[in-house]
Short mmCIF file of N, CA and C in Angstrom, two decimals:
data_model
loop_
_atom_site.label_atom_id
_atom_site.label_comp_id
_atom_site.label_asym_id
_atom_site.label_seq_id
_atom_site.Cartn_x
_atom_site.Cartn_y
_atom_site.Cartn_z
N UNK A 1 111.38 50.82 176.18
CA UNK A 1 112.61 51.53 176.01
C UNK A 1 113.00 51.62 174.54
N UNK A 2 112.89 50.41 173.77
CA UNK A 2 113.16 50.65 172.21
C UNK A 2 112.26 51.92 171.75
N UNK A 3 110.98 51.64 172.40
CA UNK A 3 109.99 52.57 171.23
C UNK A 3 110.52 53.52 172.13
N UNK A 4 111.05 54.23 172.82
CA UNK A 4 111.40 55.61 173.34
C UNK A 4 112.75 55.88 172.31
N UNK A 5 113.66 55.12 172.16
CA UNK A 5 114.84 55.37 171.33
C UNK A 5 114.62 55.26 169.98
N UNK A 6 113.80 54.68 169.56
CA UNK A 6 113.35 54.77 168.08
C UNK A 6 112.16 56.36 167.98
N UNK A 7 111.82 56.95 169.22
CA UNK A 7 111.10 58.13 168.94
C UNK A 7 112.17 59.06 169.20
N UNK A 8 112.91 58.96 170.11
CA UNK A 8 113.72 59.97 170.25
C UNK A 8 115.11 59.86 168.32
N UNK A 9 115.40 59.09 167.91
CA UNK A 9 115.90 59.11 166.44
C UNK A 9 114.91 59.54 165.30
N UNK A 10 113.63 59.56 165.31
CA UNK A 10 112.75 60.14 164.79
C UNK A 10 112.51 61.43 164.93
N UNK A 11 112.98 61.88 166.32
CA UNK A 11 113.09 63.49 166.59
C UNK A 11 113.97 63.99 166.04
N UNK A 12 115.28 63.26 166.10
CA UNK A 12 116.94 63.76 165.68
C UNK A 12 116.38 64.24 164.28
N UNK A 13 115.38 64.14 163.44
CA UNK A 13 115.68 64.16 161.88
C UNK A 13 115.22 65.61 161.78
N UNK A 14 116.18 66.18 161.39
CA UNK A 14 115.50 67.58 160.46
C UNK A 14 114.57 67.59 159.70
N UNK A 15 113.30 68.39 160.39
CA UNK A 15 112.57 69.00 159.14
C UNK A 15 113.01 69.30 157.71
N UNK A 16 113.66 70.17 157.98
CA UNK A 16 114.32 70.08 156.10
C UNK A 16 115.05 69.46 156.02
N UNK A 17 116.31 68.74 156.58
CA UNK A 17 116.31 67.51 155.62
C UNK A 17 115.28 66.50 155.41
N UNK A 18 114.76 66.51 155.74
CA UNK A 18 113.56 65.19 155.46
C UNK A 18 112.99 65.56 154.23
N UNK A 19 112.39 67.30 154.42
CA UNK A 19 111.95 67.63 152.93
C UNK A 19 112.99 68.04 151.79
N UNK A 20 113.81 67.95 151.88
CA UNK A 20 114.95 67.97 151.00
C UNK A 20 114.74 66.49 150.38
N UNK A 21 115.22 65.42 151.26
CA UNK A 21 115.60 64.29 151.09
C UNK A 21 114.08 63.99 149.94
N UNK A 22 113.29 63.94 150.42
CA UNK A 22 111.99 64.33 149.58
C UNK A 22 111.91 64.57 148.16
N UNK A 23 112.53 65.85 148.37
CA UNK A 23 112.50 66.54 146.86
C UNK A 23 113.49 65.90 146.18
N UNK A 24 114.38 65.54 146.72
CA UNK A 24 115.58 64.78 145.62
C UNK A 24 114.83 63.59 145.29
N UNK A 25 114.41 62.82 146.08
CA UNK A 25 113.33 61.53 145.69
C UNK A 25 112.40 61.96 144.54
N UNK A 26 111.99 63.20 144.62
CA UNK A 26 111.08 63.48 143.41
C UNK A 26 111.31 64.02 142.38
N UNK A 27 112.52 64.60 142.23
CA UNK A 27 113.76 65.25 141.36
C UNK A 27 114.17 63.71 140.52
N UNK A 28 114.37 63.27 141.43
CA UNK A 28 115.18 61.82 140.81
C UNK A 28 113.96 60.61 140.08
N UNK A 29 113.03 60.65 140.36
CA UNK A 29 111.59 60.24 139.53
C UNK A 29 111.05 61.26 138.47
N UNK A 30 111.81 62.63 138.24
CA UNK A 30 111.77 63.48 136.47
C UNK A 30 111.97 62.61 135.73
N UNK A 31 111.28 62.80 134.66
CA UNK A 31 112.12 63.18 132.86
C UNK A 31 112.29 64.04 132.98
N UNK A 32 113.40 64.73 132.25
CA UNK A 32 113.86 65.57 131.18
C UNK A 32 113.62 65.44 130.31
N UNK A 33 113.43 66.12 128.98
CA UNK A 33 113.68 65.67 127.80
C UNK A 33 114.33 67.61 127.53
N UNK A 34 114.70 67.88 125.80
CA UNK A 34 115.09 68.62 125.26
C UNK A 34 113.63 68.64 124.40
N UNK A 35 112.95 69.61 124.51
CA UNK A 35 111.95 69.67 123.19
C UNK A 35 112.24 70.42 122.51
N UNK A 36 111.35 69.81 121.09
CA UNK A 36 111.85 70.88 119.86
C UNK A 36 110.57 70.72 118.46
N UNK A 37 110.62 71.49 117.94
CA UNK A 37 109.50 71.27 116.64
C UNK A 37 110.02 70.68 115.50
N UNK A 38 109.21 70.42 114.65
CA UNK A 38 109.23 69.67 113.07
C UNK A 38 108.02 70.22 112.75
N UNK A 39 107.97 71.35 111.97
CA UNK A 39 106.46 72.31 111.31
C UNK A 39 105.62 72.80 112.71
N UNK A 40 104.61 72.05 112.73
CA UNK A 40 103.88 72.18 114.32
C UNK A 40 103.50 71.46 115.15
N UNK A 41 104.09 70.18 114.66
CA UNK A 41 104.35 69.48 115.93
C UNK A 41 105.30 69.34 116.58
N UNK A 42 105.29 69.20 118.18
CA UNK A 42 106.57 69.25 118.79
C UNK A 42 106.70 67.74 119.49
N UNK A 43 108.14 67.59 119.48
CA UNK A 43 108.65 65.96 120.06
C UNK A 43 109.83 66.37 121.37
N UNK A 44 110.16 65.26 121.72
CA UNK A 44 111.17 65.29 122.77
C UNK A 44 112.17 64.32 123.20
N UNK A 45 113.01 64.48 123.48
CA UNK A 45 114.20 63.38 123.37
C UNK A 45 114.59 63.32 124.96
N UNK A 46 115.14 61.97 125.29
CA UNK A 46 116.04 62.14 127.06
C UNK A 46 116.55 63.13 126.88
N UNK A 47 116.82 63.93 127.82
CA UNK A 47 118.04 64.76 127.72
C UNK A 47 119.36 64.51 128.07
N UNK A 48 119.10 62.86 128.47
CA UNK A 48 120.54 62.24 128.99
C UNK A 48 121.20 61.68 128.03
N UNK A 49 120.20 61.66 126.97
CA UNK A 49 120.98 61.28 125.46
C UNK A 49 121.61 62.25 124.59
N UNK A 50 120.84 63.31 124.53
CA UNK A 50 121.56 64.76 123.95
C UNK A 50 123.14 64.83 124.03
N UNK A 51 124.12 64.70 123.20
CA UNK A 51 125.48 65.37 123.57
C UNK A 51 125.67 66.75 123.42
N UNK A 52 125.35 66.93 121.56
CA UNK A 52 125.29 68.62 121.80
C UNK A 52 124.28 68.90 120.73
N UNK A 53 123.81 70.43 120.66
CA UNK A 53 123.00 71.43 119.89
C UNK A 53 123.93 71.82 119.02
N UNK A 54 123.98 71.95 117.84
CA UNK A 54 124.57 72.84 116.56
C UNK A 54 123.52 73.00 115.60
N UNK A 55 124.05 74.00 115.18
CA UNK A 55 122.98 74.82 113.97
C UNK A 55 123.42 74.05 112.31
N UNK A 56 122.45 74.35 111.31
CA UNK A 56 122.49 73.43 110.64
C UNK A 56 124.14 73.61 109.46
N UNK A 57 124.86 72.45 109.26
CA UNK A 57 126.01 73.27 108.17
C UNK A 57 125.89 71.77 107.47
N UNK A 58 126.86 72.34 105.96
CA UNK A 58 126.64 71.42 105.11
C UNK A 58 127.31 69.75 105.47
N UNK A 59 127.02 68.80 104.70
CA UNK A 59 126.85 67.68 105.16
C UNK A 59 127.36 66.91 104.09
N UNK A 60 127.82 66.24 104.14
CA UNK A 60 128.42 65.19 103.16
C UNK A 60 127.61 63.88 102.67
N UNK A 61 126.93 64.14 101.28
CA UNK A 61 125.94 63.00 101.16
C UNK A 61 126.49 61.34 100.56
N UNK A 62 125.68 60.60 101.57
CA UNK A 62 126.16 59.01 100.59
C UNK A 62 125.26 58.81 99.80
N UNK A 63 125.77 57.63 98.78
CA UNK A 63 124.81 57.07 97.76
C UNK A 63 124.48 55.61 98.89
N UNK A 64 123.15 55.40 97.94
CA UNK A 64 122.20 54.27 98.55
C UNK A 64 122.03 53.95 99.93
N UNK A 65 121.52 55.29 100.31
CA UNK A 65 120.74 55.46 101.99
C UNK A 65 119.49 55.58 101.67
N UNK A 66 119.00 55.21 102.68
CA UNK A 66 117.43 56.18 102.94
C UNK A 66 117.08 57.44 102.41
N UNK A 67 116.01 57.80 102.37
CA UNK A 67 115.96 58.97 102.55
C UNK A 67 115.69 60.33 103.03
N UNK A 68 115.52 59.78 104.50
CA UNK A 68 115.51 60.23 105.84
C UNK A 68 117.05 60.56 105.88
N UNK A 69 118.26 59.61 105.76
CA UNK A 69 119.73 59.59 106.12
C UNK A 69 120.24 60.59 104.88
N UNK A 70 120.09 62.17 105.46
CA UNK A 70 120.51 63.11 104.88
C UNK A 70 122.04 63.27 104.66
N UNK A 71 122.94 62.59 105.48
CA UNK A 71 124.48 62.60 105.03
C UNK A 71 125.02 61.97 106.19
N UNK A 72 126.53 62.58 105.97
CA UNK A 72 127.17 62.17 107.33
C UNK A 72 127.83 63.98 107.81
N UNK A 73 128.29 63.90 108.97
CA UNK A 73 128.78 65.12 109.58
C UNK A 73 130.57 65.09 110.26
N UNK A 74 131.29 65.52 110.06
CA UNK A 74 132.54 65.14 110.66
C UNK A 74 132.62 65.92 112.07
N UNK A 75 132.34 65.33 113.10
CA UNK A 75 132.01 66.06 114.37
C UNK A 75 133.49 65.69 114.90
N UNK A 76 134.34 66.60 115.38
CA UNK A 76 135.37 66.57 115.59
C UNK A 76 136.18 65.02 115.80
N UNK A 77 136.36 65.05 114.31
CA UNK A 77 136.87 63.20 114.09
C UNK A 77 135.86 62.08 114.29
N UNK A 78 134.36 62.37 114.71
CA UNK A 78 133.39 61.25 114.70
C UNK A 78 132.89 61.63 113.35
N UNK A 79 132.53 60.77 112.56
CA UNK A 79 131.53 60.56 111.51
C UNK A 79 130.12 60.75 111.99
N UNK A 80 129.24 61.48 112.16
CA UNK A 80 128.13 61.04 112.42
C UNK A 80 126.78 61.43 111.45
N UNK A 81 126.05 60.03 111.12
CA UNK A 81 125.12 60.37 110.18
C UNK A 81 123.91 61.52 110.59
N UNK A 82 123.18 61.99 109.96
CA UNK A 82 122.13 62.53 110.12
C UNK A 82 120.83 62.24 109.35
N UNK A 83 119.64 62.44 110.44
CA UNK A 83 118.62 61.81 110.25
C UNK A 83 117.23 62.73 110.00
N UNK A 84 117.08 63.13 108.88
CA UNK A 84 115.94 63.98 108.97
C UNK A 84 114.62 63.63 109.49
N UNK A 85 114.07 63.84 110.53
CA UNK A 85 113.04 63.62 111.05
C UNK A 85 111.77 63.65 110.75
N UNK A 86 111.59 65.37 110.04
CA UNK A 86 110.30 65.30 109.09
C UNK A 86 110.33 64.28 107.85
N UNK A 87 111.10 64.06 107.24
CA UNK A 87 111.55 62.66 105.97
C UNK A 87 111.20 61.56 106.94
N UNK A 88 112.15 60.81 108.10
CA UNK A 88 111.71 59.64 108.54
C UNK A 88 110.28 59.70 109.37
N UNK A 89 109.63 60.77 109.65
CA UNK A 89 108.12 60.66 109.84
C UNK A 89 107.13 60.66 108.57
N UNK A 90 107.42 60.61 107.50
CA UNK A 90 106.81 60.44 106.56
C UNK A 90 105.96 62.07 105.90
N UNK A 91 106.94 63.13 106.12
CA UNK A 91 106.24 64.61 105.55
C UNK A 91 107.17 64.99 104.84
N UNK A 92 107.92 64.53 103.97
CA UNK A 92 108.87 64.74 103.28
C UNK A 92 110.51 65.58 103.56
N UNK A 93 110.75 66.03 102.78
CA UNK A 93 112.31 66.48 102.92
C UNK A 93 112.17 67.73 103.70
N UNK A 94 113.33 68.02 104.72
CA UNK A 94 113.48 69.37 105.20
C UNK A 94 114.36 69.95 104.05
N UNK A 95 113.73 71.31 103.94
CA UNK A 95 114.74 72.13 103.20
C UNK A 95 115.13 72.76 104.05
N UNK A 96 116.43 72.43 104.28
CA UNK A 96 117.30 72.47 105.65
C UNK A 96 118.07 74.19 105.40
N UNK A 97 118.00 75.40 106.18
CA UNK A 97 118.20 76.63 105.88
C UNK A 97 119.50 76.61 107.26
N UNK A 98 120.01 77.66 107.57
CA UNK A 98 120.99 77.70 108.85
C UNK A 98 120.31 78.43 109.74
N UNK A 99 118.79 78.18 109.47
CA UNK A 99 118.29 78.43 110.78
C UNK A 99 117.33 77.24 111.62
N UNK A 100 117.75 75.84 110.96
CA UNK A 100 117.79 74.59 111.67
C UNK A 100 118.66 74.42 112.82
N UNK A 101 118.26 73.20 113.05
CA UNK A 101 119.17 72.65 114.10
C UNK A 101 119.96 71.31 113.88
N UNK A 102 121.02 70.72 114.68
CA UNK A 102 121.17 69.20 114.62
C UNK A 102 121.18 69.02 115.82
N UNK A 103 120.83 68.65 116.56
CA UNK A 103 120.63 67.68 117.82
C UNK A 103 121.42 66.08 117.87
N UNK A 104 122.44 66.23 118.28
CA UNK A 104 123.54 65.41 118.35
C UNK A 104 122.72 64.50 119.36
N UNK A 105 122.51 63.13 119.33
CA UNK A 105 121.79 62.04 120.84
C UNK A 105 122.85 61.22 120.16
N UNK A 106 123.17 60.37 121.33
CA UNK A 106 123.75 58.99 121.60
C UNK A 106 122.81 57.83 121.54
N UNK A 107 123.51 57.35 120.68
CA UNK A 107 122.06 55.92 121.05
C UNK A 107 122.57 54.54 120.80
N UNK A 108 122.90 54.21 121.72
CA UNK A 108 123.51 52.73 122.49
C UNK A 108 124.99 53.31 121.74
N UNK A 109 126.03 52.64 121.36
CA UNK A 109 127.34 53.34 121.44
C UNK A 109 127.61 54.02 120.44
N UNK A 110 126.51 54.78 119.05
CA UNK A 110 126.84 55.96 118.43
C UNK A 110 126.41 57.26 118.71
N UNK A 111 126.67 57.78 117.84
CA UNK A 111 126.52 59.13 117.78
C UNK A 111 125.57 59.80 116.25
N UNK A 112 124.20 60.29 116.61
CA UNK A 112 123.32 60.77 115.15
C UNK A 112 122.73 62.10 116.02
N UNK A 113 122.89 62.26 114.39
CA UNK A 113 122.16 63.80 114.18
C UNK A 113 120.97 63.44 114.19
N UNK A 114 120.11 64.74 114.87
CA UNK A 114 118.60 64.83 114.61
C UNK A 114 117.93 66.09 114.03
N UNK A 115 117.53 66.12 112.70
CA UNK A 115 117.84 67.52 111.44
C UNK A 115 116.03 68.06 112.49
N UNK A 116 115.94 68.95 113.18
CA UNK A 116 114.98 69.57 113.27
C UNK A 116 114.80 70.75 113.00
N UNK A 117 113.39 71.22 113.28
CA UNK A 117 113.18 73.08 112.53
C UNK A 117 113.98 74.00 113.87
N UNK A 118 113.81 73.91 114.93
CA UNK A 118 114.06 74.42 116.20
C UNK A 118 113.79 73.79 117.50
N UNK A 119 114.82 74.36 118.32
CA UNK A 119 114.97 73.84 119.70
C UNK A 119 113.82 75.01 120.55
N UNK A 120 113.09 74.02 121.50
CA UNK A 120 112.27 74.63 122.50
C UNK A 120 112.24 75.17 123.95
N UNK A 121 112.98 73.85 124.28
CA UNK A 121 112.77 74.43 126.19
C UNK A 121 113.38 72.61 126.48
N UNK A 122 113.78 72.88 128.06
CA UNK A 122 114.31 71.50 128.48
C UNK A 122 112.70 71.55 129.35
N UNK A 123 112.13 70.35 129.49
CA UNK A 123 110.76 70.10 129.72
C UNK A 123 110.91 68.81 130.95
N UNK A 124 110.42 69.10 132.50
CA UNK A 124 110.54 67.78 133.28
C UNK A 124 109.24 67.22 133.54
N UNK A 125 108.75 65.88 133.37
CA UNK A 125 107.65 65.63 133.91
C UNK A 125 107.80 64.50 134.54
N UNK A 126 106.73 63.69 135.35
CA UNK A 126 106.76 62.46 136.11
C UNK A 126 106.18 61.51 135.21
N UNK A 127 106.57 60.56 135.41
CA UNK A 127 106.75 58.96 133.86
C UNK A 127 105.40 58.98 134.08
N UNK A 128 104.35 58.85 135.61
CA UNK A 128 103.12 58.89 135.33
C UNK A 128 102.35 59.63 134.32
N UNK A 129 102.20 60.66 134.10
CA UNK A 129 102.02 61.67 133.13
C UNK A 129 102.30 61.44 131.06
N UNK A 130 103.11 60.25 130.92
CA UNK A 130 103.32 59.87 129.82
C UNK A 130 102.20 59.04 129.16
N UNK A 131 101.44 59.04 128.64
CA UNK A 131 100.69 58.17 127.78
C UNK A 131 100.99 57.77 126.53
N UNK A 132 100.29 56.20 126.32
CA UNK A 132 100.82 55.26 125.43
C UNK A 132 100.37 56.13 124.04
N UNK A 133 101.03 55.73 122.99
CA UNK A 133 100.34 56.12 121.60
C UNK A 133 99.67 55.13 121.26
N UNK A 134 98.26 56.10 120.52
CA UNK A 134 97.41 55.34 120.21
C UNK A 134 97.61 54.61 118.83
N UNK A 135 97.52 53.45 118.65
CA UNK A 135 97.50 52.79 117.81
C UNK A 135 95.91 52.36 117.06
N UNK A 136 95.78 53.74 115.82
CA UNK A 136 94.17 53.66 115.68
C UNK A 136 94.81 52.90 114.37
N UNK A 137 95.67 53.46 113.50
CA UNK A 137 96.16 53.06 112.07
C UNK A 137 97.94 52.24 112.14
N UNK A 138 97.77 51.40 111.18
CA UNK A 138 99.59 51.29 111.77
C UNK A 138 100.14 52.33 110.37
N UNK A 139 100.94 52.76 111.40
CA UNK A 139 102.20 53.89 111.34
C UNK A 139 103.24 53.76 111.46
N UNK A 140 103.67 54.01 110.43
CA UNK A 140 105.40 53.92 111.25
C UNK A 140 105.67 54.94 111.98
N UNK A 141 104.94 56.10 111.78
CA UNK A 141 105.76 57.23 112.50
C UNK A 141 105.46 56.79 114.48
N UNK A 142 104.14 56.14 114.41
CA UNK A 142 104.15 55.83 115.90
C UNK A 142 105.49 54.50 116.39
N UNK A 143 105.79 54.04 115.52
CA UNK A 143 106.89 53.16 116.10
C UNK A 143 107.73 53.85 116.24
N UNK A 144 108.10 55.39 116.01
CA UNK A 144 109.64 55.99 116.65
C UNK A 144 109.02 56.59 118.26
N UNK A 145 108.19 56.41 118.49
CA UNK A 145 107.01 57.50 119.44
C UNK A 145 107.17 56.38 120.47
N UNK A 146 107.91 56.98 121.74
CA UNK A 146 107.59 56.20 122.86
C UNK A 146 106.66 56.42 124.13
N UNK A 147 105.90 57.85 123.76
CA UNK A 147 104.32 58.03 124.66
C UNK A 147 104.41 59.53 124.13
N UNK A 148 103.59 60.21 124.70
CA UNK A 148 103.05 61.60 124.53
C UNK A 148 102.45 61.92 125.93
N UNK A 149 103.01 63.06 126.38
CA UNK A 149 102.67 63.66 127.22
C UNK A 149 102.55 65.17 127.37
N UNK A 150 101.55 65.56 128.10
CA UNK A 150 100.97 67.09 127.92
C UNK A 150 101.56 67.83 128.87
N UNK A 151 102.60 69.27 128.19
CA UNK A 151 102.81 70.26 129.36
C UNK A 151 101.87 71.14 128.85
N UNK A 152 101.81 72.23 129.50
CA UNK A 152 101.21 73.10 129.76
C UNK A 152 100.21 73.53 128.35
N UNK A 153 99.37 72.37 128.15
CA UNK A 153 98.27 72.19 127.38
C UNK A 153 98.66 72.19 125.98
N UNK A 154 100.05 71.65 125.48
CA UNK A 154 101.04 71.38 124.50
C UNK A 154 101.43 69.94 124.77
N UNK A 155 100.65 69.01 123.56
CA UNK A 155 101.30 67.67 123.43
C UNK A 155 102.79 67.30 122.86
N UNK A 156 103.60 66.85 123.76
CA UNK A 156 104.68 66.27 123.22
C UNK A 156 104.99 64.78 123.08
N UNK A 157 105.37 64.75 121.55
CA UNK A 157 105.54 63.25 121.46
C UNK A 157 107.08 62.96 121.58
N UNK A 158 107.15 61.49 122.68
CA UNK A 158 108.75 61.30 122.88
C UNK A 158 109.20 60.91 121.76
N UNK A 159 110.61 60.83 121.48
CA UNK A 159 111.26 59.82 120.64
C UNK A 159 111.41 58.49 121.26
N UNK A 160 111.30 57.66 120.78
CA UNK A 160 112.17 56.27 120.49
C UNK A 160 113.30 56.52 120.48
N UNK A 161 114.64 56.54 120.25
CA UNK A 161 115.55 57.03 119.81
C UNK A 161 116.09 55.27 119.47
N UNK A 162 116.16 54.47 119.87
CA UNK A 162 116.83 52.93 119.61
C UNK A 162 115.62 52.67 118.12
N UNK A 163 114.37 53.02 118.47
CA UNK A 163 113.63 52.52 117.22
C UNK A 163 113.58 53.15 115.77
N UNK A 164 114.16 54.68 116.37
CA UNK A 164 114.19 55.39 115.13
C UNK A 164 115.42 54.91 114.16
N UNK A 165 116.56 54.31 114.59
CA UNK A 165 117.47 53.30 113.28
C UNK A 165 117.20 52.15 112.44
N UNK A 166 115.85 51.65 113.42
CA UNK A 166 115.41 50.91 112.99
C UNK A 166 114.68 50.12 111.50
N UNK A 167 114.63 49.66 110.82
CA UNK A 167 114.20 49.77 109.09
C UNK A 167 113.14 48.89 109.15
N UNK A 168 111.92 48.74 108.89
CA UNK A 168 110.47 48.61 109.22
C UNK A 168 110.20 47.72 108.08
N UNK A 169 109.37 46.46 107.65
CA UNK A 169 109.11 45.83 106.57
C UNK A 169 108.75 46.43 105.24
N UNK A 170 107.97 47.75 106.01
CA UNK A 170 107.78 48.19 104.32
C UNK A 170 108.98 49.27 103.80
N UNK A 171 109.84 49.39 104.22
CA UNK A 171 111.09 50.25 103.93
C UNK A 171 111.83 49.31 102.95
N UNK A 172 112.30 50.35 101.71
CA UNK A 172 113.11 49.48 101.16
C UNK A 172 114.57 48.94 101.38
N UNK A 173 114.83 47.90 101.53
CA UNK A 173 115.86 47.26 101.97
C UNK A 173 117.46 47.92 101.45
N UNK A 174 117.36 49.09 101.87
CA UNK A 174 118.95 49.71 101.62
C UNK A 174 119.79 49.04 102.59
N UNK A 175 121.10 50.28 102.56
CA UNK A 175 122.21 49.92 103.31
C UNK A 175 121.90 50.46 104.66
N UNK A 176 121.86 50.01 106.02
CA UNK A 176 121.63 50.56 107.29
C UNK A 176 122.41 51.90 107.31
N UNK A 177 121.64 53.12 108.36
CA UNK A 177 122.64 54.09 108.23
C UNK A 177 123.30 54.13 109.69
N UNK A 178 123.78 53.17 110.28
CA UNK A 178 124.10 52.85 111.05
C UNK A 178 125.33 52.53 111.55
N UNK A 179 125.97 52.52 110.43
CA UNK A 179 127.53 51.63 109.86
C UNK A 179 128.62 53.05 110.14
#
């Protein structure tokens, strides 16, 4: 009698909901990220970190930063620094035109800019699909890199986004741009 009432509640279930219920299970096992370029390579960020997209405007520079930490930005009453990406990957300065971007991410309770060339596409894949970076040389640029994964025969490397504030032994010991 159980196994008749446990088949007959097995009947009750909708076909589509079941495959619904499904797809949200596999919806809910995505990444997102926001991709975007720096020359010709392209990277990618959560997209749950993203607050907002703005195009590039002038910036207010400090003395004795990095020199990745291109300024600060007054985002409606937040201060927020900005971080040139091609500079903190080690390819020198963007000559930043207003046909850049800033990519506003959150990362643990601030708020930074991310100075890139252009925004790409919002990109979903399954965490399986992420591979580790290879560690043939040490790099710093692989310590902002939290895997690389291939869409549609286009490698994207993630951000780090917690490691990219980070200041590395061989960096010279400035003021954090973090403050």
């Amino acid at each position: 009698m159980t196994q008749t009432a446990a088949s007959s509640d097995a009947a009750e279930l909708n076909p589509a909901d079941a495959i619904a219920a499904s797809g949200a299970r596999a919806a809910a096992t995505q990444i997102q990220s926001i991709s975007f370029a720096i020359g010709d390579d392209q990277y990618g960020v959560d997209i749950m970190a993203v607050r907002e997209i703005k195009g590039w405007s002038e910036i207010t520079h400090l003395p004795r930063q990095p020199d990745y930490v291109r300024g600060v930005l007054n985002l409606r009453g937040v201060i927020v620094p900005i971080i040139d990406l091609r500079c903190r990957f080690g390819q020198g300065l963007t000559e930043a035109t207003p046909l850049h971007v800033v990519i506003i991410v959150q990362i643990a309770t601030r708020q930074v800019g991310l100075l890139a060339d252009r925004v790409l596409d919002i990109v979903s894949f399954e965490p399986s699909q992420v591979q580790p970076v290879p560690k043939v040389a040490k790099s710093s640029r692989a310590d902002f890199l939290s895997g690389l994964v291939t869409i549609e025969n286009v490698m994207l490397a993630l951000i780090d986004l917690p490691n990219l504030l980070t200041v590395t032994a061989n960096e010279p010991d400035e003021a954090p741009a973090t403050h």
